[in-house]
Coordinates of C-alpha atoms in Angstrom, one line a residue:
M1439 CA -0.1 -0.2 0.1
D1440 CA 3.1 2.0 0.3
T1441 CA 4.1 5.1 -2.1
I1442 CA 7.5 6.1 -2.8
E1443 CA 9.5 8.9 -0.6
V1444 CA 12.3 10.5 -1.4
S1445 CA 14.0 8.7 1.9
N1446 CA 13.3 5.1 -0.1
L1447 CA 15.5 5.9 -3.1
N1448 CA 19.2 5.3 -1.3
R1449 CA 18.1 1.6 -0.4
Q1450 CA 17.0 0.1 -3.5
F1451 CA 17.6 0.2 -7.0
L1452 CA 14.2 0.4 -9.1
F1453 CA 13.0 3.4 -7.8
R1454 CA 14.1 7.2 -9.3
Q1455 CA 13.3 10.8 -7.8
S1456 CA 10.6 10.9 -10.8
H1457 CA 8.8 8.3 -9.2
V1458 CA 8.3 9.6 -5.6
G1459 CA 4.4 9.8 -4.8
Q1460 CA 3.8 7.0 -6.9
S1461 CA 2.8 3.5 -5.6
K1462 CA 5.8 1.1 -4.9
A1463 CA 4.4 -1.7 -6.4
K1464 CA 3.3 -0.5 -9.6
V1465 CA 6.7 1.1 -10.1
A1466 CA 8.8 -1.9 -9.4
R1467 CA 6.8 -3.8 -11.6
D1468 CA 7.5 -1.5 -14.4
A1469 CA 10.9 -1.4 -13.7
V1470 CA 11.4 -5.0 -13.6
L1471 CA 9.2 -5.1 -17.0
R1472 CA 12.0 -3.3 -18.7
F1473 CA 15.1 -5.7 -18.2
R1474 CA 12.9 -8.9 -18.3
S1475 CA 9.6 -8.1 -20.7
N1476 CA 8.4 -11.6 -21.4
I1477 CA 7.0 -12.2 -17.5
S1478 CA 3.9 -11.2 -16.2
I1479 CA 3.8 -9.4 -13.1
T1480 CA 0.3 -8.1 -11.3
P1481 CA 0.9 -5.3 -8.9
Y1482 CA -1.4 -4.5 -6.3
H1483 CA -1.7 -1.2 -4.5
V1484 CA -3.7 -2.3 -1.8
N1485 CA -3.6 -3.5 1.9
V1486 CA -2.3 -7.1 2.3
K1487 CA -4.6 -7.4 4.7
D1488 CA -7.6 -6.7 2.3
S1489 CA -10.5 -9.4 2.4
R1490 CA -9.9 -10.3 -1.5
F1491 CA -6.1 -11.5 -0.3
N1492 CA -8.0 -15.0 1.3
V1493 CA -7.0 -18.5 1.7
E1494 CA -7.9 -19.2 -2.0
F1495 CA -6.1 -16.3 -3.3
F1496 CA -2.7 -17.7 -1.2
K1497 CA -3.4 -21.2 -2.8
E1498 CA -2.8 -19.7 -6.4
F1499 CA 1.0 -19.6 -5.7
D1500 CA 3.8 -21.8 -5.0
V1501 CA 6.0 -19.9 -2.7
V1502 CA 5.4 -16.1 -1.1
L1503 CA 8.6 -14.2 -0.5
N1504 CA 7.8 -11.5 2.2
G1505 CA 9.6 -8.1 2.7
L1506 CA 7.0 -6.4 4.9
D1507 CA 7.1 -3.8 7.1
N1508 CA 5.4 -4.3 10.0
L1509 CA 4.8 -7.3 12.4
D1510 CA 1.3 -7.4 12.2
A1511 CA 0.9 -7.6 8.3
R1512 CA 3.7 -10.2 8.7
R1513 CA 1.9 -12.1 11.2
H1514 CA -1.5 -12.0 8.7
V1515 CA 0.7 -13.4 5.8
N1516 CA 2.2 -16.0 7.8
R1517 CA -1.3 -17.7 9.1
L1518 CA -2.7 -17.4 5.4
C1519 CA 0.4 -19.6 4.4
L1520 CA -0.3 -21.9 7.0
A1521 CA -4.1 -22.3 6.0
A1522 CA -3.1 -22.2 2.6
D1523 CA 0.1 -24.6 3.3
V1524 CA 1.7 -22.7 0.9
P1525 CA 5.8 -22.4 1.5
L1526 CA 6.7 -18.8 3.1
V1527 CA 10.2 -17.2 2.5
E1528 CA 10.5 -14.2 5.1
S1529 CA 12.8 -11.8 4.9
G1530 CA 14.1 -8.3 6.6
T1531 CA 16.7 -5.6 7.1
T1532 CA 18.0 -3.1 9.9
G1533 CA 20.9 -1.0 8.4
F1534 CA 23.9 -3.6 8.5
L1535 CA 22.0 -6.7 9.7
G1536 CA 19.5 -8.9 7.6
Q1537 CA 17.9 -12.2 7.3
V1538 CA 16.1 -14.7 5.1
T1539 CA 14.0 -17.5 6.8
V1540 CA 12.0 -20.6 5.3
H1541 CA 8.6 -21.6 6.7
L1542 CA 6.9 -24.7 5.7
K1543 CA 3.8 -25.9 7.1
G1544 CA 5.0 -29.3 10.0
K1545 CA 8.4 -29.1 8.5
T1546 CA 9.8 -26.0 10.0
E1547 CA 8.7 -23.4 12.7
C1548 CA 6.5 -20.8 11.6
Y1549 CA 6.8 -17.3 12.1
E1550 CA 5.1 -17.0 15.3
C1551 CA 6.5 -20.0 16.5
Q1552 CA 9.2 -17.7 18.8
P1553 CA 7.4 -14.3 20.3
K1554 CA 8.5 -11.2 18.6
P1555 CA 10.1 -8.4 20.8
A1556 CA 7.7 -5.6 21.5
P1557 CA 8.9 -2.2 21.1
K1558 CA 10.3 -0.8 24.5
T1559 CA 7.9 1.0 26.9
Y1560 CA 8.6 3.6 29.6
P1561 CA 6.7 4.3 32.5
V1562 CA 4.3 7.6 32.1
C1563 CA 5.9 8.8 35.1
T1564 CA 9.6 9.0 33.2
I1565 CA 8.0 10.6 30.1
T1566 CA 5.7 13.4 32.1
S1567 CA 8.0 14.3 35.2
T1568 CA 11.3 12.8 35.1
P1569 CA 12.9 12.6 31.4
S1570 CA 16.7 11.4 31.7
K1571 CA 17.0 10.5 28.6
F1572 CA 16.2 12.2 24.5
V1573 CA 14.2 9.3 23.6
H1574 CA 12.0 10.2 26.9
C1575 CA 11.6 13.9 25.4
V1576 CA 10.7 12.7 21.9
V1577 CA 8.2 10.2 23.2
W1578 CA 6.5 13.0 25.1
A1579 CA 6.7 15.3 22.1
K1580 CA 5.1 13.2 20.1
D1581 CA 3.0 11.0 22.3
L1582 CA 1.6 13.4 24.2
L1583 CA 2.0 17.3 23.0
F1584 CA 1.6 16.3 19.3
A1585 CA -1.2 14.4 20.0
K1586 CA -2.7 16.9 22.5
L1587 CA -2.7 19.6 20.2
F1588 CA -3.4 18.1 17.0
G1589 CA -5.4 14.6 17.7
D1590 CA -8.4 13.2 18.6
K1591 CA -9.5 15.8 21.4
N1592 CA -11.7 13.4 23.3
Q1593 CA -8.5 11.0 23.9
E1594 CA -7.0 10.9 27.3
N1595 CA -3.9 12.5 27.9
D1596 CA -1.3 12.8 30.5
L1597 CA -0.7 16.6 29.8
N1598 CA -3.9 17.1 31.5
V1599 CA -2.0 19.6 34.1
R1600 CA -4.1 23.1 35.0
S1601 CA -2.4 26.0 34.1
S1602 CA -1.9 28.6 37.0
D1603 CA -4.9 30.6 35.1
A1604 CA -7.2 27.9 34.1
A1605 CA -7.0 26.6 37.4
N1606 CA -7.9 30.0 38.9
S1607 CA -10.9 30.1 36.7
L1608 CA -12.0 26.5 37.5
E1609 CA -11.8 25.3 33.9
H1610 CA -10.4 21.8 32.9
S1611 CA -7.0 21.6 31.5
E1612 CA -8.5 20.7 27.7
D1613 CA -9.3 24.2 27.7
V1614 CA -5.6 25.5 27.9
F1615 CA -4.9 23.9 24.7
E1616 CA -7.6 25.7 22.9
C1617 CA -7.4 28.5 20.8
R1618 CA -9.1 31.9 22.4
K1619 CA -11.1 33.8 20.4
D1620 CA -8.8 37.1 21.4
E1621 CA -5.6 35.6 20.7
D1622 CA -3.6 35.4 17.4
I1623 CA -2.1 32.4 16.3
E1624 CA 1.4 34.0 17.7
Q1625 CA 0.0 34.6 20.7
Y1626 CA -1.6 31.0 21.2
G1627 CA 1.6 29.4 20.5
R1628 CA 3.7 31.2 22.9
R1629 CA 0.8 30.4 25.6
I1630 CA 1.3 27.0 24.6
Y1631 CA 4.9 27.1 24.8
D1632 CA 5.2 28.9 28.1
H1633 CA 2.2 26.4 29.6
V1634 CA 4.0 23.0 28.5
F1635 CA 8.0 24.1 29.0
G1636 CA 7.1 26.8 32.1
H1637 CA 4.5 26.3 34.0
N1638 CA 4.3 22.7 34.2
I1639 CA 8.3 22.4 34.9
K1640 CA 7.7 25.1 38.1
M1641 CA 4.9 22.5 39.2
A1642 CA 6.7 19.6 39.2
L1643 CA 9.6 22.0 41.0
S1644 CA 7.2 22.4 43.6
N1645 CA 7.4 18.8 44.6
E1646 CA 10.6 18.8 46.5
E1647 CA 10.8 15.1 47.3
T1648 CA 11.1 14.4 43.5
W1649 CA 14.1 16.2 43.1
K1650 CA 16.2 15.0 46.1
N1651 CA 18.1 12.4 43.8
L1652 CA 17.7 14.3 40.7
N1653 CA 18.9 17.0 38.9
K1654 CA 16.2 20.0 39.1
P1655 CA 14.9 21.1 35.6
R1656 CA 14.5 24.8 34.6
P1657 CA 11.5 26.2 33.7
I1658 CA 11.5 28.0 29.9
Y1659 CA 9.2 30.6 28.8
S1660 CA 9.4 32.3 25.4
K1661 CA 9.7 36.0 26.8
D1662 CA 13.2 34.9 27.7
V1663 CA 14.2 32.9 24.5
L1664 CA 12.7 35.1 21.9
P1665 CA 11.8 38.8 21.1
E1666 CA 8.6 39.8 22.1
K1667 CA 7.4 40.0 18.0
L1668 CA 8.8 37.1 16.0
T1669 CA 9.7 37.8 12.1
K1670 CA 10.2 35.4 10.0
E1671 CA 13.5 35.1 7.7
N1672 CA 11.9 34.1 4.5
G1673 CA 8.7 35.5 4.6
D1674 CA 5.2 33.5 4.4
M1675 CA 4.8 30.7 2.3
E1676 CA 3.0 30.7 -0.9
K1677 CA -0.9 30.0 -0.8
G1678 CA -2.2 26.5 -2.3
C1679 CA 1.2 24.6 -1.5
T1680 CA 0.8 21.1 -0.7
T1681 CA 1.2 19.5 2.8
D1682 CA 4.7 18.0 1.6
D1683 CA 5.5 21.6 0.6
I1684 CA 4.6 23.2 4.2
S1685 CA 7.9 23.5 6.2
A1686 CA 8.6 25.6 9.4
M1687 CA 12.4 24.9 8.2
A1688 CA 12.0 26.3 4.7
S1689 CA 10.0 29.2 6.3
L1690 CA 12.7 30.1 8.6
G1691 CA 15.7 29.5 6.2
L1692 CA 17.0 26.3 8.1
K1693 CA 18.4 24.0 5.2
N1694 CA 20.4 21.4 7.0
P1695 CA 18.5 18.6 8.6
Q1696 CA 21.8 17.2 10.4
D1697 CA 22.7 20.4 12.1
L1698 CA 22.2 21.1 15.8
W1699 CA 19.6 23.8 16.6
S1700 CA 20.0 26.2 19.1
L1701 CA 17.2 26.9 22.0
A1702 CA 16.5 30.1 20.0
E1703 CA 15.9 28.3 16.7
N1704 CA 14.2 25.0 18.3
S1705 CA 11.5 27.6 20.0
R1706 CA 11.3 29.3 16.4
V1707 CA 10.7 26.4 14.7
F1708 CA 8.4 25.2 17.4
L1709 CA 6.2 28.4 17.0
E1710 CA 6.3 28.3 12.9
A1711 CA 5.5 24.6 13.0
L1712 CA 2.4 25.3 14.9
R1713 CA 1.2 28.1 13.0
L1714 CA 1.8 26.6 9.8
F1715 CA -0.6 23.6 11.3
F1716 CA -3.1 26.2 11.9
L1717 CA -2.7 28.5 8.8
K1718 CA -2.2 25.8 6.2
R1719 CA -3.7 22.2 7.6
V1720 CA -6.4 23.5 10.2
K1721 CA -8.8 20.9 8.7
E1722 CA -6.8 18.0 9.7
I1723 CA -6.3 19.3 13.2
G1724 CA -8.4 17.1 15.5
N1725 CA -7.7 13.7 13.2
L1726 CA -3.9 14.1 13.1
T1727 CA -1.3 11.0 13.9
F1728 CA 2.4 11.4 14.1
D1729 CA 3.7 10.1 10.8
K1730 CA 7.8 10.0 10.2
D1731 CA 7.0 11.3 6.5
D1732 CA 5.2 14.0 7.7
Q1733 CA 7.6 17.1 7.4
L1734 CA 5.9 19.5 9.8
A1735 CA 5.2 17.1 12.1
V1736 CA 8.9 15.8 12.4
E1737 CA 10.0 19.3 12.7
F1738 CA 7.3 20.3 15.5
V1739 CA 8.1 17.0 17.5
T1740 CA 11.7 17.5 17.2
A1741 CA 11.7 21.2 18.2
A1742 CA 9.5 20.2 21.2
A1743 CA 11.7 17.4 22.5
N1744 CA 14.8 19.8 22.1
I1745 CA 12.8 22.4 24.3
R1746 CA 12.0 20.0 27.0
A1747 CA 15.7 18.4 26.9
S1748 CA 17.1 21.7 27.1
S1749 CA 14.9 22.0 30.1
F1750 CA 16.2 18.8 31.8
G1751 CA 19.6 19.3 31.3
I1752 CA 19.9 16.4 28.2
P1753 CA 21.6 16.9 24.9
S1754 CA 20.3 18.0 21.7
H1755 CA 19.9 16.1 18.8
S1756 CA 19.7 17.1 15.0
L1757 CA 16.0 16.9 13.1
F1758 CA 17.9 13.6 11.2
E1759 CA 18.5 12.1 14.5
A1760 CA 15.3 12.6 15.9
K1761 CA 13.3 11.4 13.0
G1762 CA 14.9 8.6 13.4
I1763 CA 14.1 8.0 17.2
A1764 CA 10.6 9.6 16.6
G1765 CA 9.7 7.3 13.3
N1766 CA 11.2 3.8 14.8
I1767 CA 14.1 4.0 12.1
V1768 CA 17.4 2.4 11.5
H1769 CA 18.6 3.7 8.5
A1770 CA 18.3 1.4 5.6
V1771 CA 21.5 0.0 3.7
A1772 CA 21.4 -0.5 -0.2
T1773 CA 24.2 -3.3 0.1
T1774 CA 22.3 -4.9 2.7
N1775 CA 19.0 -5.1 1.0
A1776 CA 20.6 -6.5 -1.9
V1777 CA 22.5 -9.1 -0.2
I1778 CA 19.2 -10.3 1.5
A1779 CA 17.1 -9.9 -2.0
G1780 CA 19.8 -12.3 -3.4
L1781 CA 19.0 -14.6 -0.7
I1782 CA 15.4 -14.8 -1.0
V1783 CA 15.8 -15.8 -4.3
I1784 CA 18.3 -18.7 -3.3
E1785 CA 15.7 -20.0 -0.8
A1786 CA 12.9 -19.3 -3.2
I1787 CA 14.5 -21.6 -5.8
K1788 CA 15.0 -24.5 -3.4
V1789 CA 11.5 -24.4 -2.8
L1790 CA 10.3 -24.4 -6.0
I1791 CA 12.8 -27.4 -6.7
K1792 CA 11.5 -29.1 -3.7
D1793 CA 15.1 -29.2 -2.1
S1794 CA 14.0 -29.0 1.4
N1795 CA 16.9 -30.9 3.0
N1796 CA 19.0 -27.8 1.9
Y1797 CA 16.8 -24.8 3.2
R1798 CA 18.6 -22.5 5.4
M1799 CA 17.7 -19.8 7.6
T1800 CA 20.5 -17.5 6.7
Y1801 CA 21.9 -13.9 9.1
C1802 CA 23.9 -11.2 7.5
L1803 CA 25.8 -9.7 10.5
E1804 CA 27.6 -6.5 10.7
H1805 CA 30.9 -7.8 11.7
P1806 CA 32.3 -10.7 10.1
S1807 CA 33.5 -13.4 12.2
K1808 CA 36.7 -15.6 10.3
K1809 CA 35.8 -13.6 7.2
L1810 CA 32.2 -14.6 7.5
L1811 CA 29.5 -12.4 6.9
L1812 CA 26.7 -14.5 6.2
M1813 CA 25.6 -17.3 9.0
P1814 CA 23.9 -19.9 7.6
V1815 CA 22.2 -22.4 9.6
E1816 CA 19.3 -25.1 9.3
P1817 CA 15.7 -24.3 10.4
Y1818 CA 13.8 -25.0 13.5
E1819 CA 11.1 -27.7 13.7
P1820 CA 7.7 -26.3 14.7
N1821 CA 7.6 -25.1 18.3
K1822 CA 5.3 -27.1 20.1
S1823 CA 4.0 -24.7 22.0
C1824 CA 3.5 -22.2 19.4
Y1825 CA -0.2 -21.2 19.5
V1826 CA -0.5 -20.3 15.9
C1827 CA 1.0 -23.5 13.9
S1828 CA 0.6 -26.1 17.0
E1829 CA -3.0 -24.9 18.2
T1830 CA -1.4 -24.6 22.0
P1831 CA -4.0 -23.2 24.2
L1832 CA -3.2 -19.7 26.0
S1833 CA -3.9 -18.7 29.2
L1834 CA -5.4 -15.3 29.9
E1835 CA -5.3 -13.5 33.8
V1836 CA -7.9 -10.9 33.9
N1837 CA -10.3 -9.4 36.1
I1838 CA -13.6 -10.7 35.0
H1839 CA -15.8 -8.4 37.0
S1840 CA -13.8 -5.1 35.9
S1841 CA -12.9 -6.1 32.6
K1842 CA -15.1 -5.7 29.7
L1843 CA -15.3 -7.8 26.3
R1844 CA -14.1 -4.9 24.4
D1845 CA -10.9 -4.6 26.5
F1846 CA -10.4 -8.1 25.5
V1847 CA -10.8 -7.7 22.0
E1848 CA -9.0 -4.6 21.7
K1849 CA -5.7 -5.9 23.9
I1850 CA -5.7 -9.4 23.1
V1851 CA -7.3 -10.5 20.5
K1852 CA -6.4 -7.9 18.0
A1853 CA -3.6 -6.1 19.4
K1854 CA -1.5 -9.5 20.8
L1855 CA -3.0 -12.1 18.5
G1856 CA -3.4 -9.9 15.5
M1857 CA -6.9 -11.1 14.4
N1858 CA -8.7 -8.6 12.0
F1859 CA -12.6 -10.4 11.6
P1860 CA -12.5 -12.2 15.1
L1861 CA -15.2 -14.4 16.4
I1862 CA -15.4 -15.2 20.0
M1863 CA -17.1 -18.0 21.2
Q1864 CA -18.1 -19.9 24.7
G1865 CA -19.0 -23.4 23.9
A1866 CA -21.6 -22.7 21.4
S1867 CA -22.7 -19.3 22.3
I1868 CA -21.2 -16.8 20.2
L1869 CA -20.2 -13.7 22.5
Y1870 CA -18.5 -11.6 19.8
E1871 CA -18.7 -11.6 16.0
V1872 CA -18.0 -8.9 13.1
G1873 CA -18.7 -9.8 9.1
E1874 CA -20.4 -8.0 6.8
D1875 CA -23.5 -10.5 6.2
L1876 CA -24.3 -10.0 9.9
E1877 CA -28.0 -9.3 10.4
E1878 CA -28.5 -5.6 12.1
D1879 CA -30.4 -7.2 14.9
M1880 CA -26.9 -9.4 15.9
V1881 CA -24.9 -6.6 15.3
A1882 CA -26.6 -4.6 17.9
I1883 CA -26.3 -7.6 20.3
Y1884 CA -22.6 -7.9 19.7
A1885 CA -22.1 -4.3 20.0
A1886 CA -23.7 -4.2 23.5
N1887 CA -21.6 -7.1 24.8
L1888 CA -18.8 -5.3 24.3
E1889 CA -19.8 -3.0 26.7
K1890 CA -20.4 -5.5 29.6
A1891 CA -17.8 -7.3 31.8
L1892 CA -16.7 -10.3 31.1
S1893 CA -18.7 -11.8 34.1
E1894 CA -21.9 -10.0 33.2
L1895 CA -22.1 -11.7 29.5
P1896 CA -24.9 -13.7 28.4
S1897 CA -22.7 -16.8 29.0
P1898 CA -20.7 -15.4 31.7
V1899 CA -17.3 -15.4 31.7
T1900 CA -15.7 -17.1 35.2
S1901 CA -12.4 -18.3 36.0
G1902 CA -11.8 -22.0 34.4
T1903 CA -14.2 -20.7 30.9
V1904 CA -12.4 -21.7 28.0
L1905 CA -13.0 -19.2 25.0
T1906 CA -12.4 -20.0 21.3
V1907 CA -11.0 -16.8 19.4
E1908 CA -11.4 -17.5 15.4
D1909 CA -10.6 -15.1 12.5
L1910 CA -12.5 -16.6 9.4
Q1911 CA -10.1 -14.5 6.7
Q1912 CA -7.0 -16.1 8.3
E1913 CA -8.3 -19.5 8.9
F1914 CA -7.2 -19.2 12.2
S1915 CA -8.2 -20.7 15.9
C1916 CA -7.1 -20.6 19.2
S1917 CA -8.4 -21.8 23.0
I1918 CA -7.5 -19.5 25.6
N1919 CA -8.0 -20.5 29.6
I1920 CA -9.0 -17.8 31.4
K1921 CA -8.3 -17.1 35.1
H1922 CA -9.6 -14.6 37.3
R1923 CA -7.2 -11.9 39.1
E1924 CA -8.3 -9.2 41.0
E1925 CA -5.3 -6.5 41.0
F1926 CA -2.9 -5.7 38.3
D1927 CA 0.5 -3.5 38.6
E1928 CA -0.7 -0.1 36.5
E1929 CA 3.3 0.6 35.2
K1930 CA 4.2 -3.3 34.8
E1931 CA 0.6 -4.6 33.4
P1932 CA -1.0 -1.6 31.7
D1933 CA -3.8 -3.5 29.7
G1934 CA -4.9 -4.9 33.0
M1935 CA -4.9 -8.6 31.9
L1936 CA -1.8 -10.9 30.9
L1937 CA -1.5 -13.2 28.1
S1938 CA 1.0 -16.1 28.5
G1939 CA 1.4 -19.8 27.4
W1940 CA 3.1 -18.3 23.9
V1941 CA 6.5 -19.5 24.9
E1942 CA 10.0 -20.7 23.2
A1943 CA 10.0 -24.3 22.8
P1944 CA 11.0 -26.3 26.2
V1945 CA 14.5 -26.4 27.7
D1946 CA 16.6 -29.6 28.5
K1947 CA 17.2 -29.2 32.1
D1948 CA 20.0 -31.2 32.5
N1949 CA 21.4 -29.5 29.3
N1950 CA 20.3 -26.3 29.4
K1951 CA 19.2 -26.7 26.0
P1952 CA 16.7 -25.8 23.8
I1953 CA 14.6 -29.3 23.0
R1954 CA 14.8 -29.3 19.2
N1955 CA 15.8 -31.3 16.3
S1956 CA 18.2 -28.2 15.1
E1957 CA 19.4 -24.9 16.1
S1958 CA 18.7 -22.0 14.5
T1959 CA 19.5 -18.2 15.0
S1960 CA 15.2 -17.1 14.8
N1961 CA 15.6 -17.3 18.7
A1962 CA 19.3 -17.1 19.1
L1963 CA 19.7 -13.8 17.8
P1964 CA 16.7 -11.8 20.3
A1965 CA 16.3 -8.1 19.3
E1966 CA 16.9 -7.0 23.0
E1967 CA 18.8 -3.9 21.0
I1968 CA 19.5 -2.7 17.9
L1969 CA 22.4 -0.4 18.8
D1970 CA 24.4 0.5 21.5
G1971 CA 25.3 4.2 22.6
E1972 CA 23.9 7.4 23.2
K1973 CA 21.4 7.6 20.9
D1974 CA 19.1 5.6 22.5
V1975 CA 17.6 3.8 19.6
E1976 CA 17.4 0.9 21.9
I1977 CA 13.8 1.6 22.3
Q1978 CA 13.2 0.9 18.3
E1979 CA 11.0 -1.8 17.0
I1980 CA 13.0 -3.4 14.2
P1981 CA 11.1 -2.0 11.4
E1982 CA 11.7 -4.5 8.6
G1983 CA 11.1 -7.6 10.6
T1984 CA 15.3 -8.2 11.0
E1985 CA 16.0 -10.7 14.1
T1986 CA 20.0 -10.1 14.4
V1987 CA 21.5 -7.5 16.6
T1988 CA 24.7 -5.5 17.1
G1989 CA 24.6 -5.7 20.7
K1990 CA 24.7 -8.8 22.5
K1991 CA 23.7 -11.9 20.8
R1992 CA 22.8 -15.2 22.0
K1993 CA 25.4 -17.8 21.1
L1994 CA 24.8 -20.1 18.0
S1995 CA 25.5 -22.9 19.8
E1996 CA 26.1 -26.6 18.6
V1997 CA 23.8 -26.4 15.5
S1998 CA 24.2 -29.9 15.0
E1999 CA 24.5 -31.3 18.5
G2000 CA 21.8 -33.6 19.7
T2001 CA 19.8 -33.8 16.8
S2002 CA 17.6 -36.9 15.8
T2003 CA 16.7 -35.7 12.3
N2004 CA 19.6 -35.2 9.8
H2005 CA 18.4 -32.4 7.8
S2006 CA 21.5 -31.2 6.0
G2007 CA 22.2 -35.1 4.5
L2008 CA 25.1 -35.0 6.2
S2009 CA 26.2 -38.4 7.8
D2010 CA 26.5 -38.7 11.8
E2011 CA 30.2 -39.0 11.6
N2012 CA 30.6 -36.0 9.8
R2013 CA 28.3 -34.0 11.4
S2014 CA 29.9 -34.7 15.0
H2015 CA 32.8 -33.8 13.5
N2016 CA 31.6 -30.4 12.4
Q2017 CA 29.9 -29.3 15.5
L2018 CA 30.2 -25.4 16.5
E2019 CA 33.0 -24.1 18.4
K2020 CA 33.4 -21.2 20.3
L2021 CA 34.9 -18.5 19.0
D2022 CA 37.1 -16.5 21.7
V2023 CA 37.0 -12.5 20.5
D2024 CA 38.3 -9.6 22.7
D2025 CA 34.8 -8.2 22.6
E2026 CA 32.6 -10.6 24.5
D2027 CA 29.5 -8.5 23.0
D2028 CA 30.5 -9.7 19.2
E2029 CA 30.9 -13.3 21.1
L2030 CA 29.9 -16.1 18.4
I2031 CA 29.6 -19.7 17.7
I2032 CA 30.7 -20.7 14.1
S2033 CA 31.5 -23.7 12.2
D2034 CA 35.1 -25.4 11.1
D2035 CA 33.7 -26.2 7.6
W2036 CA 30.7 -24.4 6.5
E2037 CA 30.7 -25.6 3.1
S2038 CA 30.0 -29.2 4.2
L2039 CA 27.7 -27.9 6.7
T2040 CA 25.9 -26.3 3.5
K2041 CA 26.6 -29.4 1.4
K2042 CA 29.1 -27.4 -0.4
K2043 CA 26.6 -24.5 -1.5
R2044 CA 28.3 -21.7 0.6
L2045 CA 25.8 -19.0 0.2

């Protein structure tokens, strides 16, 4: 469904400047046909989760090659491939890292056999009150301030702190963020600036206990940073310009996104970006969500994050760096993408010629070990505890008296299990269903059920109840055992419920090793961190599906050891000879286990 952005041009070889704004799928097809005119390619510029792409659609293919950019879509395709019994070649890249994995129903693990790392989150109190890293300021600027000013006004927001004048007039804090009839845009912008960077900081300082062991922030007011009346360096922007052209940087004559702005420059960008939203994009206000490809949004968030960072004594960052953090971006490298694309084709050929003994899950590393940059490993067998391909029941701890069916649907069924069109049943009773062919009276009944506590449903959910949840589009179902629990930790368990049972493969307690027929790095290289250092990108979700990391890596220990099935075609004697040995290196963070003879391990086919 993506269109081509300028930032896409440096990471691949099909798109050019003239293609910006066009469909990626359609342009890719046209580019390929220029050098392979005799083949047939059908592009779809739509969401892969569209109902037309059902199991029957997937059955038309011999193999599916995935290059998606989010976990939800990957899980969806994984389930459709399982239902259609079509091999899936998964892939992803992050900077210099990448991997290609092969998934075949019943023979190898599916994409969801190993739990994927969720984006790192921070306690709300850290974000709102005691930030210590620049990433905290970015999250505050993006998820709180930007959402409060330009997003859904009815959405709960942790910026609900009364300003001094609002408190005196007994108005609610929401009114602080509303533009008043007697003020122009500049006055409004300065009032917002003074409220969030001045008044709120001053109020926070009044709690002496908080700052006993922390550096105190300083309130910042616009009058202390900027002249009373602002003048723009480049004049106003042309009327009728498109959203992509609207830029506070351009308006203020700031050109290089890698420059570090002063406090005064950040303040100017903040006020100018706010002014442009209200003058040029006023119709969007109330419905906006942050988008890393929205230049004006990135400028506003960068400026706001830097001003807050200045208040708390945190080093500022450039727009380029802030955009990477706010958009969960690890900047792509064309070479990595080319290597991974080649490996995808190699595995696809094996699938097409049914050479399943030589399937490999191959990982592209950032730092070579013994001159190896690519790490091929045999696939895992399916994880017996996987709720997707092995249909293992899950468990859910929940307060059945206070949690509504809506909470269960939104937080568990959709967010955690990735279902799009759920059907929820208790025995033979349907508690909830969605679909275009439902009768109006049933739609009304299910809508009413959403607002009921689990224990108050027509078929009450109690501790010990087993719910069956299905997605008819994905042809996927699972069972969930309900266990009542009275209380939850708001910081550690913000959903007010806890899903469990989706675990890694069991461990042999005697040897402390996974009980599997062969090792792979799909779980061997968990994404604990993407990068180390001061850029705080450890919060980032791996955007294009990579499972390899540069930080601490789990060792690729004993790929062949203890196996009961000879997947590689090597004799037992050869396999014992080729067991992996530990590589001692100076930097323990780069510790790896590698093979003496990768050519033998991969039947002379070095990848």
